[in-house]
Short mmCIF file of C-alpha atoms and ligand atoms in Angstrom, two decimals:
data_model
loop_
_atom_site.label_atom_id
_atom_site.label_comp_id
_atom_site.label_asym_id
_atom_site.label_seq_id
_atom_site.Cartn_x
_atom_site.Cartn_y
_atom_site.Cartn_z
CA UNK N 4 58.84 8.52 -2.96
CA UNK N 5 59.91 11.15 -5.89
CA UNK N 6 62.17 10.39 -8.21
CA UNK N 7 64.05 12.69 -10.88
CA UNK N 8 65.64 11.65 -14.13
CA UNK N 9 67.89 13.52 -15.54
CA UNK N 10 70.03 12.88 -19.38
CA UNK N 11 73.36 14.32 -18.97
CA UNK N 12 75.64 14.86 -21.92
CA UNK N 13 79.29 17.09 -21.52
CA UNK N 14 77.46 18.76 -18.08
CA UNK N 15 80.72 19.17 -16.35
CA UNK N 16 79.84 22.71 -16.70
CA UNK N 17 76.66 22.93 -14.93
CA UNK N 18 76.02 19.55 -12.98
CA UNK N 19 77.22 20.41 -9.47
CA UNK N 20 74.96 23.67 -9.11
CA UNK N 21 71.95 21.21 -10.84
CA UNK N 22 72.39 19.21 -8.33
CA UNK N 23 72.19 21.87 -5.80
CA UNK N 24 69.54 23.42 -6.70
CA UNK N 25 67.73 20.32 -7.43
CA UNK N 26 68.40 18.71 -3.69
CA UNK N 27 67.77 21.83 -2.11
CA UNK N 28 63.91 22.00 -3.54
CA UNK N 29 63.73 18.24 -2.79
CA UNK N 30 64.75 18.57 0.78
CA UNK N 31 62.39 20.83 1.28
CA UNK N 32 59.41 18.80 -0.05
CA UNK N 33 60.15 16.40 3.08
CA UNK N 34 58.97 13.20 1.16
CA UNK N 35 61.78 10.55 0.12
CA UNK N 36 63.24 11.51 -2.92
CA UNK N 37 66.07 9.76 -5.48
CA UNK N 38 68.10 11.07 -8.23
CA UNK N 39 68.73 9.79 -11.30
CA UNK N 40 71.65 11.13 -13.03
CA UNK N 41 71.59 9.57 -16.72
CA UNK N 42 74.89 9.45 -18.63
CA UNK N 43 74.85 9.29 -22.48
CA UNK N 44 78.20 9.20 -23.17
CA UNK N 45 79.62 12.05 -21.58
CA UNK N 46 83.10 12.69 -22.90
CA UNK N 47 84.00 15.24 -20.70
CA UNK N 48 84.25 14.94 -16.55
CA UNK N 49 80.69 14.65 -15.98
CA UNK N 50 81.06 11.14 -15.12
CA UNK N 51 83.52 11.29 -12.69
CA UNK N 52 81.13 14.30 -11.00
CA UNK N 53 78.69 11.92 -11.04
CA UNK N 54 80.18 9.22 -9.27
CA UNK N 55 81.52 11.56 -6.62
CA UNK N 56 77.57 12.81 -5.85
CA UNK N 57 76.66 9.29 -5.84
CA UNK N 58 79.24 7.95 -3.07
CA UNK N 59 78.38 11.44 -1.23
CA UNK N 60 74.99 11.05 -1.67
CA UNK N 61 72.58 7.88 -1.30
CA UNK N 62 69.55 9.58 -2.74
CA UNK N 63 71.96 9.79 -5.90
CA UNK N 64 71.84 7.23 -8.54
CA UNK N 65 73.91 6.84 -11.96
CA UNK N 66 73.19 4.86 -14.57
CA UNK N 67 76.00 5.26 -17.44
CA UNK N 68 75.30 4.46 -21.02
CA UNK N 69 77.85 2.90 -23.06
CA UNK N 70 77.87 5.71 -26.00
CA UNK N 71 76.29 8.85 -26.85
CA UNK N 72 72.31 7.49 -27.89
CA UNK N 73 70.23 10.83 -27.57
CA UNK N 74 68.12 12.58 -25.08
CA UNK N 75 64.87 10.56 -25.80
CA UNK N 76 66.95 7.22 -25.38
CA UNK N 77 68.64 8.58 -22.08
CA UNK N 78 65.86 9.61 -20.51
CA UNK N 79 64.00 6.17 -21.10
CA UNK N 80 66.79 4.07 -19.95
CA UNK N 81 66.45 6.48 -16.44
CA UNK N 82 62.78 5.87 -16.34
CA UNK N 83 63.26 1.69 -16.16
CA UNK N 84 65.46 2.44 -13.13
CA UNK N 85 62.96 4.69 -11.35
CA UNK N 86 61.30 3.46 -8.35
CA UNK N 87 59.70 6.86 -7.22
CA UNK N 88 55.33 7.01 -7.11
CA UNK N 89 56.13 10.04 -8.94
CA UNK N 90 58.84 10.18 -11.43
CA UNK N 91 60.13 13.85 -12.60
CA UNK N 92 61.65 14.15 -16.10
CA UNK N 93 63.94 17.44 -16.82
CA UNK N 94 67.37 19.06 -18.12
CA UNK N 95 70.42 19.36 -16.51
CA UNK N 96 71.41 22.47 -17.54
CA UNK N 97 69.05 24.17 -15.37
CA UNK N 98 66.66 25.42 -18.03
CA UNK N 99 64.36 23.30 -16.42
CA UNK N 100 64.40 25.35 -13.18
CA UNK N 101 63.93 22.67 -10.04
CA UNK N 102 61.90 25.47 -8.15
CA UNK N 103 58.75 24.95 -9.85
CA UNK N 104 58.78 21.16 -9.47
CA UNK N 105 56.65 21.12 -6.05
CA UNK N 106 53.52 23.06 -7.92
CA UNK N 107 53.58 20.17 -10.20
CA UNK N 108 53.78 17.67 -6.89
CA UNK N 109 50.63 19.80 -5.93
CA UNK N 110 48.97 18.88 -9.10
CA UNK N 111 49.70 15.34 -8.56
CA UNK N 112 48.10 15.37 -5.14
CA UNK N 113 45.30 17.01 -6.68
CA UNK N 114 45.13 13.59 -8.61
CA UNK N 115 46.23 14.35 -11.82
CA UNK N 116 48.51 11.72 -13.22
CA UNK N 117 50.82 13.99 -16.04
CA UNK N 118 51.60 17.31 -14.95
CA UNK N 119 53.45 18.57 -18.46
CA UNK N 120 55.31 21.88 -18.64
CA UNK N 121 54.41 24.61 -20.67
CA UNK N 122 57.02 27.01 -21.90
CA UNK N 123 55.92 30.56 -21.66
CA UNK N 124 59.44 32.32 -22.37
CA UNK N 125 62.41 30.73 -24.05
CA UNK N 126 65.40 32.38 -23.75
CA UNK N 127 66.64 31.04 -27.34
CA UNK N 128 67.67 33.11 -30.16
CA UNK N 129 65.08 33.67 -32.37
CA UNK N 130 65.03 31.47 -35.27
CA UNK N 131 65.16 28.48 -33.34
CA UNK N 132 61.91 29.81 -31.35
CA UNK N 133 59.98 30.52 -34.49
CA UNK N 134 61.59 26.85 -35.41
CA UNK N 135 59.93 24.99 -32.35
CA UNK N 136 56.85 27.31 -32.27
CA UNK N 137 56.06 26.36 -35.96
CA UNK N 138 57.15 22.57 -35.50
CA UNK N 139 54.32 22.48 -32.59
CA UNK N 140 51.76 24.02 -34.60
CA UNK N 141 52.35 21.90 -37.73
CA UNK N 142 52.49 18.41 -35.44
CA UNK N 143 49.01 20.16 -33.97
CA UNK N 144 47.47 20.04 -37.04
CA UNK N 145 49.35 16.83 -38.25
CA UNK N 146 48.45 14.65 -35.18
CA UNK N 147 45.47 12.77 -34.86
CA UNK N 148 46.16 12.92 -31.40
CA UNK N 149 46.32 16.20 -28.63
CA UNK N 150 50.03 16.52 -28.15
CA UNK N 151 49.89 19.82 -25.75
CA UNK N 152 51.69 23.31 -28.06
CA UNK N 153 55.01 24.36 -26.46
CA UNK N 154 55.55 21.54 -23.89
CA UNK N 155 58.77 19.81 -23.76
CA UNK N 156 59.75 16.90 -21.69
CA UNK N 157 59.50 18.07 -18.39
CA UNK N 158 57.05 17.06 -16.60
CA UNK N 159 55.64 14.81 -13.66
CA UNK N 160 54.39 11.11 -13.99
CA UNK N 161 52.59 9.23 -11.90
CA UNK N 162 53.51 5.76 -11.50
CA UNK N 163 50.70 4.33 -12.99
CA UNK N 164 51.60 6.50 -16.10
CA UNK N 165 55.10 5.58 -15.90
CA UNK N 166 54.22 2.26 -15.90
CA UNK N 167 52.23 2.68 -19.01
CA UNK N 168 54.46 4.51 -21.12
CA UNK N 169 57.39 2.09 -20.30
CA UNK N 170 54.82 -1.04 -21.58
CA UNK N 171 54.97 0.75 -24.79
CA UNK N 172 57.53 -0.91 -27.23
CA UNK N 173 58.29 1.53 -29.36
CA UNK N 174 61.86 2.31 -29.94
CA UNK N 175 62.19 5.72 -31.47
CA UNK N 176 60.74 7.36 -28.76
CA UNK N 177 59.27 10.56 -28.81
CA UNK N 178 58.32 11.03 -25.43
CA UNK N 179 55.91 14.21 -24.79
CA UNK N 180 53.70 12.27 -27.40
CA UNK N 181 53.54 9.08 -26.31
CA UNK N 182 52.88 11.31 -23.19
CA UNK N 183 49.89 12.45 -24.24
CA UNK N 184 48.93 8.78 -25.84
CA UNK N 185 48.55 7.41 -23.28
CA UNK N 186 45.41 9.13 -21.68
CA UNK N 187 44.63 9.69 -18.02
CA UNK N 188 44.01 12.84 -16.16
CA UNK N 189 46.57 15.21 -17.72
CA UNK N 190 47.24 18.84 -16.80
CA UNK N 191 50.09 21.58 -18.20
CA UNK N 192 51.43 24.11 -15.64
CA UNK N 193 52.94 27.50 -17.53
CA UNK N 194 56.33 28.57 -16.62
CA UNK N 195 59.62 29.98 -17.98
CA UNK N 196 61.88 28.86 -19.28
CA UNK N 197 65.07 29.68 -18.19
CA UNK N 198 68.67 30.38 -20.47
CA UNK N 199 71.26 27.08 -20.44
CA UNK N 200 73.21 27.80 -16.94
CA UNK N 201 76.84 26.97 -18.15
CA UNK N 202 78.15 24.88 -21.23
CA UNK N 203 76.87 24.98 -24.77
CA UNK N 204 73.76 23.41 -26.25
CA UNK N 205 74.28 19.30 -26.79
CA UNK N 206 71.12 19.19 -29.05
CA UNK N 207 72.88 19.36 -32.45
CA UNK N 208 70.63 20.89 -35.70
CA UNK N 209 70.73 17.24 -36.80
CA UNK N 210 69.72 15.65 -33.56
CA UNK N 211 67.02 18.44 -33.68
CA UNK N 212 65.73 17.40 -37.07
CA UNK N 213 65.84 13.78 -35.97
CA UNK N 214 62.74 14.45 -32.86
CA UNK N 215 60.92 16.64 -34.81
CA UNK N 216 60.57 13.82 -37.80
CA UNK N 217 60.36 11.30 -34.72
CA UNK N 218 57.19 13.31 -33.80
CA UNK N 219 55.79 13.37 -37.13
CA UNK N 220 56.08 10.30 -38.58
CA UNK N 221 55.19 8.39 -34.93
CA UNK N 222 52.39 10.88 -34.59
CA UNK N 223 51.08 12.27 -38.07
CA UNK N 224 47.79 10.36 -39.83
N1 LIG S 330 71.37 15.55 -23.81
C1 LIG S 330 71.60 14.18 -23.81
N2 LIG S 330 72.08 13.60 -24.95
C2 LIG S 330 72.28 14.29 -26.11
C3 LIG S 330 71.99 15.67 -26.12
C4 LIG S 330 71.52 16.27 -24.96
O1 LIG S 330 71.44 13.52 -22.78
O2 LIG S 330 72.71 13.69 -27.09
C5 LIG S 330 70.87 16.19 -22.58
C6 LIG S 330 71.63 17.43 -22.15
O3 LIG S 330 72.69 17.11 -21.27
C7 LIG S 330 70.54 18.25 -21.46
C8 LIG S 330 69.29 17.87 -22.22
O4 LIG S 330 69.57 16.64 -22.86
O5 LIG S 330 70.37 17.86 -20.10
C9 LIG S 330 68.86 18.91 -23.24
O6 LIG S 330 69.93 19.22 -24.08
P1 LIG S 330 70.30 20.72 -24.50
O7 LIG S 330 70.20 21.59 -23.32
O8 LIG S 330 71.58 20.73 -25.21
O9 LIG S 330 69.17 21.04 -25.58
P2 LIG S 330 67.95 22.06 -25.59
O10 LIG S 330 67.94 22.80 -24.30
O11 LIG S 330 68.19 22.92 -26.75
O12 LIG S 330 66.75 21.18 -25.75
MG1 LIG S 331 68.98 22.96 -22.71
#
């Protein structure tokens, strides 16, 4: 069983081609599979695209915060509700692109546990590339652990690792660390990284500022 978790905040814009693409690579992995669309306080008609795809669709599953909490917070509150042996984390704005998910399925067969996501191109402007490329290398040399460069949050778990990241308490959670935390038999798979599909960025400058200090001050010695 596979399941996908997904944050979705103002995606009116790009949800019903996510979840197109998204079922389409599924279906043709052949295993049982779920959904897990993740509302943070959408103020905009994602919700009511959501609850459509889930009376269409059994595989798909809403869960619907009560206010706009973040990315990091989102995509937790989807992981309690997953029931998949493998749990994928990504996007919905298709930057994330659902195509390369079954190489990371292979990995997982191969017995790796965490099967991270390594961003090759971003299609970003480029101050806010040199931003994230110099905010990885400065939490590199910050961390006293191995938090992968240029990885994000997409990425498969297994369910042992799920289970083991969802033990931990913390409550400002900055998740591709605590990813790496953890331990186990962890492997990164390149690829690129597509441009937003439809809608504009969510991820404010502040909410920006707010994970990278999250990732420093959970992470730095
Ligand atoms: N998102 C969210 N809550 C927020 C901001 C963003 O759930 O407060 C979701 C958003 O819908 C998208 C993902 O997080 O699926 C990444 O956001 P975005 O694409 O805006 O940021 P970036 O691609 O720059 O990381
Ligand atoms: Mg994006």
């Amino acid at each position: 069983m596979i399941s996908v978790v997904t944050p979705v905040y103002n995606e009116e814009a790009v949800l019903p081609e996510f979840y197109r693409r998204l079922t389409a690579v599924l279906k043709a992995i052949g295993e049982p599979y779920e959904i897990i669309l993740v509302n943070d306080g959408s103020k905009d008609s994602s919700i009511s695209i959501m609850k459509d795809l889930c009376g269409r669709d059994a595989c798909v599953k809403v869960v619907s915060l009560s206010r706009n909490f973040g990315h990091q917070i989102a995509i937790s509150a989807g992981l309690d509700y997953a029931t998949g042996d493998f749990v994928a984390i990504m996007d919905s704005d298709l930057q994330d692109p659902p195509e390369v998910l079954p190489s990371f399925f292979k990995k997982c067969a191969e017995g790796y546990e965490v099967v991270y996501a390594i961003r090759m191109n971003r299609k970003e402007w480029v101050l806010k590339k040199v931003a994230y490329s110099v905010f990885y290398r400065l939490l590199k040399k910050m961390a006293n652990i191995d938090i992968p460069l240029d990885s994000g949050d997409f990425c498969v778990l297994s369910r042992r690792a799920l289970d083991t990241l969802l033990s931990m308490p913390e409550k400002n959670r900055f998740l591709r660390g605590l990813r790496g935390w953890i331990g186990l038999a962890q492997t990164g798979l390149e690829y690129d990284r597509d441009k937003r599909s439809a809608g504009e960025v969510k991820y404010t400058l502040t909410k920006l500022m707010k994970l990278a200090l999250d990732g420093f001050i959970s992470f730095s010695y």
